[in-house]
Amino acid sequence: SDAQSSLLQDNLRRAALEMAIACEVAVKQALFAKATPAGAAYEYLEEKHKVEASVIDLIHVVAKRAFGRSFKDEKASHYKNIDFLFRCRNKVAHRGELIYRDDSGMHIVNKDIMAVWWESVLILLEWVKVNAPE
């Protein structure tokens, strides 16, 4: 809801950060629930800076092993949008720039791009909810 509010207020930098955070939290909660041995192990390794897994890797390679399904394989265009969102998030977080790079070059992010990414975020959140073990 914070990301949605930021979008409605045309605060696109903040929206990019909040959309990425929502994805990261949902994916990590689904894969590494705190009440499980995997969750406890991941939390320990993360605290010790011994593991760094991107959301992009988690929703493809790790999800395929954990759930037997991959967001990339099932929702390729949305996977690509999530990848672009995280590339943009990194530029916002480290340089304050609302841009991302793809195979064709650098792109400036506008509200139309954010709207497309928003749809992909919603689809990812639903995909994680449906595929995560209870």
CSV table of N, CA and C in Angstrom, one decimal:
chain,number,residue,atom,x,y,z
A,1,SER,N,0.8,-1.2,0.0
A,1,SER,CA,0.0,0.0,0.0
A,1,SER,C,0.9,1.3,0.0
A,2,ASP,N,2.1,1.2,0.6
A,2,ASP,CA,3.0,2.3,0.6
A,2,ASP,C,3.4,2.6,-0.8
A,3,ALA,N,3.7,1.6,-1.6
A,3,ALA,CA,4.2,1.7,-3.0
A,3,ALA,C,3.0,2.3,-3.8
A,4,GLN,N,1.8,1.9,-3.6
A,4,GLN,CA,0.7,2.4,-4.3
A,4,GLN,C,0.5,3.9,-4.0
A,5,SER,N,0.6,4.2,-2.7
A,5,SER,CA,0.5,5.7,-2.3
A,5,SER,C,1.5,6.5,-3.0
A,6,SER,N,2.8,6.0,-3.0
A,6,SER,CA,3.9,6.7,-3.7
A,6,SER,C,3.6,6.9,-5.2
A,7,LEU,N,3.1,5.9,-5.8
A,7,LEU,CA,2.7,6.0,-7.2
A,7,LEU,C,1.7,7.1,-7.4
A,8,LEU,N,0.6,7.1,-6.6
A,8,LEU,CA,-0.4,8.0,-6.8
A,8,LEU,C,0.0,9.5,-6.5
A,9,GLN,N,1.1,9.6,-5.7
A,9,GLN,CA,1.6,10.9,-5.4
A,9,GLN,C,2.8,11.3,-6.3
A,10,ASP,N,3.0,10.5,-7.4
A,10,ASP,CA,4.0,10.7,-8.4
A,10,ASP,C,5.4,10.7,-7.7
A,11,ASN,N,5.6,10.0,-6.6
A,11,ASN,CA,6.9,9.9,-6.0
A,11,ASN,C,7.5,8.5,-6.5
A,12,LEU,N,8.0,8.6,-7.7
A,12,LEU,CA,8.4,7.4,-8.4
A,12,LEU,C,9.6,6.7,-7.8
A,13,ARG,N,10.5,7.5,-7.3
A,13,ARG,CA,11.7,6.9,-6.7
A,13,ARG,C,11.3,6.1,-5.5
A,14,ARG,N,10.5,6.7,-4.7
A,14,ARG,CA,10.0,5.9,-3.5
A,14,ARG,C,9.2,4.7,-3.9
A,15,ALA,N,8.4,4.9,-4.9
A,15,ALA,CA,7.5,3.8,-5.3
A,15,ALA,C,8.4,2.6,-5.8
A,16,ALA,N,9.5,2.9,-6.5
A,16,ALA,CA,10.4,1.8,-7.0
A,16,ALA,C,11.0,1.1,-5.8
A,17,LEU,N,11.4,1.8,-4.8
A,17,LEU,CA,12.0,1.2,-3.6
A,17,LEU,C,11.0,0.4,-2.9
A,18,GLU,N,9.8,0.9,-2.7
A,18,GLU,CA,8.7,0.2,-1.9
A,18,GLU,C,8.2,-1.0,-2.7
A,19,MET,N,8.1,-0.9,-4.0
A,19,MET,CA,7.7,-2.1,-4.8
A,19,MET,C,8.7,-3.2,-4.7
A,20,ALA,N,10.0,-2.9,-4.8
A,20,ALA,CA,11.0,-3.9,-4.6
A,20,ALA,C,11.0,-4.5,-3.2
A,21,ILE,N,10.9,-3.7,-2.2
A,21,ILE,CA,10.8,-4.2,-0.8
A,21,ILE,C,9.7,-5.2,-0.7
A,22,ALA,N,8.5,-4.8,-1.2
A,22,ALA,CA,7.3,-5.7,-1.1
A,22,ALA,C,7.6,-7.1,-1.8
A,23,CYS,N,8.3,-7.1,-2.9
A,23,CYS,CA,8.6,-8.3,-3.6
A,23,CYS,C,9.6,-9.1,-2.8
A,24,GLU,N,10.6,-8.4,-2.3
A,24,GLU,CA,11.7,-9.1,-1.5
A,24,GLU,C,11.1,-9.8,-0.2
A,25,VAL,N,10.3,-9.0,0.5
A,25,VAL,CA,9.7,-9.5,1.7
A,25,VAL,C,8.8,-10.7,1.4
A,26,ALA,N,7.9,-10.6,0.4
A,26,ALA,CA,7.0,-11.7,0.1
A,26,ALA,C,7.8,-13.0,-0.3
A,27,VAL,N,8.7,-12.8,-1.2
A,27,VAL,CA,9.5,-14.0,-1.7
A,27,VAL,C,10.3,-14.6,-0.5
A,28,LYS,N,11.0,-13.8,0.3
A,28,LYS,CA,11.8,-14.4,1.3
A,28,LYS,C,10.9,-15.1,2.4
A,29,GLN,N,9.7,-14.5,2.7
A,29,GLN,CA,8.8,-15.1,3.7
A,29,GLN,C,8.3,-16.4,3.1
A,30,ALA,N,8.0,-16.5,1.9
A,30,ALA,CA,7.5,-17.7,1.3
A,30,ALA,C,8.6,-18.8,1.3
A,31,LEU,N,9.8,-18.5,0.9
A,31,LEU,CA,10.9,-19.5,0.8
A,31,LEU,C,11.5,-19.8,2.2
A,32,PHE,N,11.6,-18.9,3.1
A,32,PHE,CA,12.3,-19.0,4.3
A,32,PHE,C,11.5,-18.6,5.5
A,33,ALA,N,10.3,-19.3,5.7
A,33,ALA,CA,9.5,-19.0,6.8
A,33,ALA,C,10.3,-19.1,8.1
A,34,LYS,N,10.1,-18.2,9.0
A,34,LYS,CA,10.9,-18.2,10.3
A,34,LYS,C,10.7,-19.4,11.1
A,35,ALA,N,9.5,-20.0,11.1
A,35,ALA,CA,9.2,-21.2,11.9
A,35,ALA,C,9.8,-22.5,11.3
A,36,THR,N,10.6,-22.4,10.3
A,36,THR,CA,11.2,-23.6,9.7
A,36,THR,C,12.7,-23.7,9.8
A,37,PRO,N,13.3,-24.8,9.8
A,37,PRO,CA,14.7,-24.9,9.8
A,37,PRO,C,15.4,-24.1,8.7
A,38,ALA,N,14.8,-24.1,7.5
A,38,ALA,CA,15.4,-23.4,6.4
A,38,ALA,C,15.4,-21.9,6.7
A,39,GLY,N,14.3,-21.4,7.3
A,39,GLY,CA,14.2,-20.0,7.7
A,39,GLY,C,15.2,-19.6,8.7
A,40,ALA,N,15.4,-20.4,9.7
A,40,ALA,CA,16.4,-20.2,10.7
A,40,ALA,C,17.8,-20.2,10.2
A,41,ALA,N,18.1,-21.1,9.3
A,41,ALA,CA,19.4,-21.2,8.7
A,41,ALA,C,19.7,-20.0,7.8
A,42,TYR,N,18.7,-19.6,7.0
A,42,TYR,CA,18.8,-18.5,6.1
A,42,TYR,C,19.1,-17.2,6.9
A,43,GLU,N,18.3,-17.0,8.0
A,43,GLU,CA,18.4,-15.8,8.8
A,43,GLU,C,19.8,-15.7,9.4
A,44,TYR,N,20.3,-16.9,9.9
A,44,TYR,CA,21.7,-16.9,10.4
A,44,TYR,C,22.7,-16.5,9.4
A,45,LEU,N,22.6,-17.1,8.2
A,45,LEU,CA,23.6,-16.9,7.2
A,45,LEU,C,23.5,-15.4,6.7
A,46,GLU,N,22.3,-14.9,6.6
A,46,GLU,CA,22.1,-13.5,6.2
A,46,GLU,C,22.7,-12.5,7.2
A,47,GLU,N,22.5,-12.8,8.5
A,47,GLU,CA,23.0,-12.0,9.5
A,47,GLU,C,24.6,-11.9,9.5
A,48,LYS,N,25.2,-13.1,9.1
A,48,LYS,CA,26.6,-13.2,9.1
A,48,LYS,C,27.2,-12.8,7.7
A,49,HIS,N,26.3,-12.3,6.8
A,49,HIS,CA,26.7,-11.8,5.5
A,49,HIS,C,27.4,-13.0,4.7
A,50,LYS,N,26.9,-14.2,4.9
A,50,LYS,CA,27.4,-15.3,4.2
A,50,LYS,C,26.5,-15.8,3.1
A,51,VAL,N,25.4,-15.1,2.9
A,51,VAL,CA,24.5,-15.4,1.7
A,51,VAL,C,24.0,-14.2,1.2
A,52,GLU,N,24.0,-14.1,-0.1
A,52,GLU,CA,23.4,-13.0,-0.8
A,52,GLU,C,22.6,-13.6,-2.0
A,53,ALA,N,21.3,-13.6,-2.0
A,53,ALA,CA,20.5,-14.1,-3.1
A,53,ALA,C,19.6,-13.0,-3.5
A,54,SER,N,19.7,-12.7,-4.8
A,54,SER,CA,18.8,-11.7,-5.4
A,54,SER,C,17.4,-12.3,-5.5
A,55,VAL,N,16.4,-11.4,-5.5
A,55,VAL,CA,15.0,-11.8,-5.7
A,55,VAL,C,14.9,-12.5,-7.0
A,56,ILE,N,15.6,-12.0,-8.0
A,56,ILE,CA,15.5,-12.6,-9.4
A,56,ILE,C,16.0,-14.0,-9.3
A,57,ASP,N,17.0,-14.3,-8.6
A,57,ASP,CA,17.5,-15.7,-8.4
A,57,ASP,C,16.5,-16.5,-7.6
A,58,LEU,N,15.9,-15.9,-6.6
A,58,LEU,CA,15.0,-16.6,-5.7
A,58,LEU,C,13.7,-17.0,-6.5
A,59,ILE,N,13.2,-16.2,-7.3
A,59,ILE,CA,11.9,-16.5,-8.0
A,59,ILE,C,12.1,-17.4,-9.2
A,60,HIS,N,13.4,-17.6,-9.6
A,60,HIS,CA,13.6,-18.5,-10.7
A,60,HIS,C,14.3,-19.8,-10.2
A,61,VAL,N,15.6,-19.8,-10.0
A,61,VAL,CA,16.3,-21.0,-9.6
A,61,VAL,C,15.9,-21.6,-8.3
A,62,VAL,N,15.9,-20.7,-7.3
A,62,VAL,CA,15.5,-21.2,-5.9
A,62,VAL,C,14.1,-21.7,-5.9
A,63,ALA,N,13.2,-21.0,-6.4
A,63,ALA,CA,11.8,-21.4,-6.5
A,63,ALA,C,11.6,-22.7,-7.2
A,64,LYS,N,12.3,-22.9,-8.3
A,64,LYS,CA,12.2,-24.1,-9.0
A,64,LYS,C,12.6,-25.3,-8.2
A,65,ARG,N,13.6,-25.1,-7.4
A,65,ARG,CA,14.0,-26.2,-6.5
A,65,ARG,C,13.1,-26.4,-5.3
A,66,ALA,N,12.6,-25.3,-4.8
A,66,ALA,CA,11.8,-25.3,-3.6
A,66,ALA,C,10.3,-25.7,-3.9
A,67,PHE,N,9.8,-25.1,-5.0
A,67,PHE,CA,8.4,-25.3,-5.3
A,67,PHE,C,8.2,-26.3,-6.5
A,68,GLY,N,9.3,-26.5,-7.3
A,68,GLY,CA,9.1,-27.2,-8.5
A,68,GLY,C,8.6,-26.4,-9.6
A,69,ARG,N,8.6,-25.1,-9.4
A,69,ARG,CA,8.1,-24.1,-10.4
A,69,ARG,C,8.9,-22.8,-10.4
A,70,SER,N,9.0,-22.2,-11.5
A,70,SER,CA,9.8,-21.0,-11.7
A,70,SER,C,8.9,-19.8,-12.2
A,71,PHE,N,8.9,-18.7,-11.5
A,71,PHE,CA,8.2,-17.5,-12.0
A,71,PHE,C,8.7,-17.1,-13.4
A,72,LYS,N,10.0,-17.2,-13.6
A,72,LYS,CA,10.5,-16.9,-15.0
A,72,LYS,C,10.0,-17.8,-16.0
A,73,ASP,N,9.9,-19.1,-15.8
A,73,ASP,CA,9.4,-20.0,-16.8
A,73,ASP,C,7.9,-19.8,-17.0
A,74,GLU,N,7.1,-19.5,-16.0
A,74,GLU,CA,5.7,-19.4,-16.1
A,74,GLU,C,5.2,-18.0,-16.5
A,75,LYS,N,5.9,-17.0,-16.1
A,75,LYS,CA,5.5,-15.6,-16.4
A,75,LYS,C,6.7,-14.8,-16.9
A,76,ALA,N,7.2,-15.1,-18.0
A,76,ALA,CA,8.5,-14.6,-18.5
A,76,ALA,C,8.5,-13.0,-18.6
A,77,SER,N,7.4,-12.5,-19.2
A,77,SER,CA,7.4,-11.0,-19.3
A,77,SER,C,7.3,-10.3,-18.0
A,78,HIS,N,6.6,-10.9,-17.1
A,78,HIS,CA,6.5,-10.3,-15.7
A,78,HIS,C,7.8,-10.5,-15.0
A,79,TYR,N,8.5,-11.6,-15.2
A,79,TYR,CA,9.8,-11.8,-14.6
A,79,TYR,C,10.8,-10.7,-15.1
A,80,LYS,N,10.7,-10.4,-16.3
A,80,LYS,CA,11.6,-9.4,-16.9
A,80,LYS,C,11.3,-8.1,-16.3
A,81,ASN,N,10.0,-7.8,-16.1
A,81,ASN,CA,9.7,-6.5,-15.4
A,81,ASN,C,10.2,-6.4,-14.0
A,82,ILE,N,10.1,-7.5,-13.3
A,82,ILE,CA,10.6,-7.5,-11.9
A,82,ILE,C,12.1,-7.3,-11.9
A,83,ASP,N,12.8,-7.9,-12.9
A,83,ASP,CA,14.2,-7.7,-13.1
A,83,ASP,C,14.5,-6.2,-13.3
A,84,PHE,N,13.8,-5.6,-14.2
A,84,PHE,CA,14.0,-4.2,-14.5
A,84,PHE,C,13.7,-3.3,-13.2
A,85,LEU,N,12.7,-3.7,-12.5
A,85,LEU,CA,12.3,-3.0,-11.2
A,85,LEU,C,13.5,-3.0,-10.3
A,86,PHE,N,14.1,-4.2,-10.1
A,86,PHE,CA,15.3,-4.3,-9.2
A,86,PHE,C,16.5,-3.6,-9.7
A,87,ARG,N,16.7,-3.5,-11.0
A,87,ARG,CA,17.8,-2.8,-11.6
A,87,ARG,C,17.6,-1.3,-11.3
A,88,CYS,N,16.3,-0.8,-11.5
A,88,CYS,CA,16.0,0.6,-11.1
A,88,CYS,C,16.1,0.8,-9.7
A,89,ARG,N,15.7,-0.1,-8.8
A,89,ARG,CA,15.8,0.1,-7.4
A,89,ARG,C,17.3,0.3,-7.0
A,90,ASN,N,18.1,-0.5,-7.6
A,90,ASN,CA,19.6,-0.3,-7.3
A,90,ASN,C,20.1,1.1,-7.7
A,91,LYS,N,19.6,1.6,-8.8
A,91,LYS,CA,20.1,2.9,-9.3
A,91,LYS,C,19.5,4.0,-8.3
A,92,VAL,N,18.3,3.8,-7.9
A,92,VAL,CA,17.6,4.8,-7.0
A,92,VAL,C,18.4,4.7,-5.7
A,93,ALA,N,18.6,3.5,-5.1
A,93,ALA,CA,19.2,3.4,-3.8
A,93,ALA,C,20.7,3.9,-3.8
A,94,HIS,N,21.4,3.6,-4.9
A,94,HIS,CA,22.8,3.9,-4.8
A,94,HIS,C,23.2,5.3,-5.5
A,95,ARG,N,22.3,5.7,-6.4
A,95,ARG,CA,22.7,7.0,-7.1
A,95,ARG,C,21.6,8.0,-7.2
A,96,GLY,N,20.4,7.6,-6.7
A,96,GLY,CA,19.3,8.5,-6.7
A,96,GLY,C,18.7,8.8,-8.0
A,97,GLU,N,19.0,7.9,-9.0
A,97,GLU,CA,18.6,8.0,-10.4
A,97,GLU,C,17.4,7.1,-10.7
A,98,LEU,N,16.4,7.6,-11.3
A,98,LEU,CA,15.2,6.8,-11.7
A,98,LEU,C,15.5,6.2,-13.1
A,99,ILE,N,16.4,5.3,-13.2
A,99,ILE,CA,16.8,4.7,-14.5
A,99,ILE,C,17.0,3.2,-14.4
A,100,TYR,N,17.1,2.5,-15.5
A,100,TYR,CA,17.5,1.1,-15.5
A,100,TYR,C,18.1,0.8,-16.9
A,101,ARG,N,18.9,-0.2,-16.9
A,101,ARG,CA,19.6,-0.6,-18.1
A,101,ARG,C,19.0,-2.0,-18.5
A,102,ASP,N,18.8,-2.2,-19.9
A,102,ASP,CA,18.4,-3.5,-20.4
A,102,ASP,C,19.4,-3.7,-21.6
A,103,ASP,N,19.1,-4.7,-22.4
A,103,ASP,CA,19.9,-5.1,-23.5
A,103,ASP,C,20.0,-3.9,-24.6
A,104,SER,N,19.0,-3.1,-24.6
A,104,SER,CA,19.0,-2.0,-25.6
A,104,SER,C,19.6,-0.7,-25.1
A,105,GLY,N,20.0,-0.7,-23.8
A,105,GLY,CA,20.6,0.6,-23.3
A,105,GLY,C,19.9,1.1,-22.0
A,106,MET,N,20.1,2.3,-21.7
A,106,MET,CA,19.6,2.9,-20.5
A,106,MET,C,18.2,3.5,-20.8
A,107,HIS,N,17.3,3.4,-19.8
A,107,HIS,CA,16.0,3.9,-19.9
A,107,HIS,C,15.6,4.8,-18.7
A,108,ILE,N,15.0,5.9,-18.9
A,108,ILE,CA,14.4,6.7,-17.8
A,108,ILE,C,13.1,6.2,-17.5
A,109,VAL,N,12.8,6.0,-16.2
A,109,VAL,CA,11.6,5.4,-15.7
A,109,VAL,C,10.5,6.5,-15.6
A,110,ASN,N,9.3,6.3,-16.1
A,110,ASN,CA,8.2,7.2,-16.0
A,110,ASN,C,7.0,6.5,-15.4
A,111,LYS,N,5.9,7.2,-15.2
A,111,LYS,CA,4.8,6.6,-14.6
A,111,LYS,C,4.2,5.5,-15.4
A,112,ASP,N,4.3,5.5,-16.7
A,112,ASP,CA,3.8,4.4,-17.5
A,112,ASP,C,4.5,3.1,-17.3
A,113,ILE,N,5.9,3.2,-17.2
A,113,ILE,CA,6.7,2.1,-16.9
A,113,ILE,C,6.4,1.5,-15.5
A,114,MET,N,6.2,2.4,-14.6
A,114,MET,CA,5.9,2.0,-13.2
A,114,MET,C,4.6,1.3,-13.2
A,115,ALA,N,3.6,1.7,-14.0
A,115,ALA,CA,2.3,1.1,-14.0
A,115,ALA,C,2.4,-0.4,-14.5
A,116,VAL,N,3.3,-0.6,-15.5
A,116,VAL,CA,3.5,-1.9,-16.0
A,116,VAL,C,4.2,-2.8,-14.9
A,117,TRP,N,5.2,-2.2,-14.2
A,117,TRP,CA,5.9,-2.9,-13.2
A,117,TRP,C,4.9,-3.2,-12.0
A,118,TRP,N,4.1,-2.3,-11.7
A,118,TRP,CA,3.1,-2.5,-10.6
A,118,TRP,C,2.3,-3.8,-10.9
A,119,GLU,N,1.8,-3.9,-12.1
A,119,GLU,CA,1.0,-5.1,-12.5
A,119,GLU,C,1.8,-6.4,-12.3
A,120,SER,N,3.1,-6.3,-12.7
A,120,SER,CA,4.0,-7.5,-12.6
A,120,SER,C,4.2,-7.8,-11.1
A,121,VAL,N,4.3,-6.8,-10.3
A,121,VAL,CA,4.5,-7.0,-8.8
A,121,VAL,C,3.3,-7.7,-8.3
A,122,LEU,N,2.1,-7.3,-8.6
A,122,LEU,CA,0.9,-7.9,-8.1
A,122,LEU,C,0.8,-9.4,-8.6
A,123,ILE,N,1.2,-9.6,-9.8
A,123,ILE,CA,1.2,-11.0,-10.3
A,123,ILE,C,2.2,-11.8,-9.6
A,124,LEU,N,3.4,-11.3,-9.3
A,124,LEU,CA,4.4,-12.0,-8.6
A,124,LEU,C,3.9,-12.3,-7.2
A,125,LEU,N,3.3,-11.4,-6.5
A,125,LEU,CA,2.8,-11.6,-5.1
A,125,LEU,C,1.8,-12.7,-5.1
A,126,GLU,N,0.9,-12.7,-6.1
A,126,GLU,CA,-0.1,-13.7,-6.2
A,126,GLU,C,0.5,-15.1,-6.5
A,127,TRP,N,1.5,-15.1,-7.4
A,127,TRP,CA,2.2,-16.3,-7.7
A,127,TRP,C,2.9,-16.9,-6.5
A,128,VAL,N,3.6,-16.1,-5.7
A,128,VAL,CA,4.2,-16.6,-4.5
A,128,VAL,C,3.2,-17.1,-3.5
A,129,LYS,N,2.1,-16.4,-3.4
A,129,LYS,CA,1.1,-16.9,-2.4
A,129,LYS,C,0.5,-18.2,-2.8
A,130,VAL,N,0.3,-18.4,-4.1
A,130,VAL,CA,-0.3,-19.7,-4.6
A,130,VAL,C,0.7,-20.8,-4.5
A,131,ASN,N,2.0,-20.5,-4.8
A,131,ASN,CA,3.0,-21.6,-4.9
A,131,ASN,C,3.8,-21.9,-3.6
A,132,ALA,N,3.7,-21.0,-2.6
A,132,ALA,CA,4.5,-21.2,-1.4
A,132,ALA,C,3.8,-22.3,-0.6
A,133,PRO,N,4.6,-23.2,0.0
A,133,PRO,CA,4.0,-24.2,0.9
A,133,PRO,C,3.4,-23.6,2.1
A,134,GLU,N,2.4,-24.2,2.7
A,134,GLU,CA,1.8,-23.6,3.9
A,134,GLU,C,2.4,-24.1,5.1
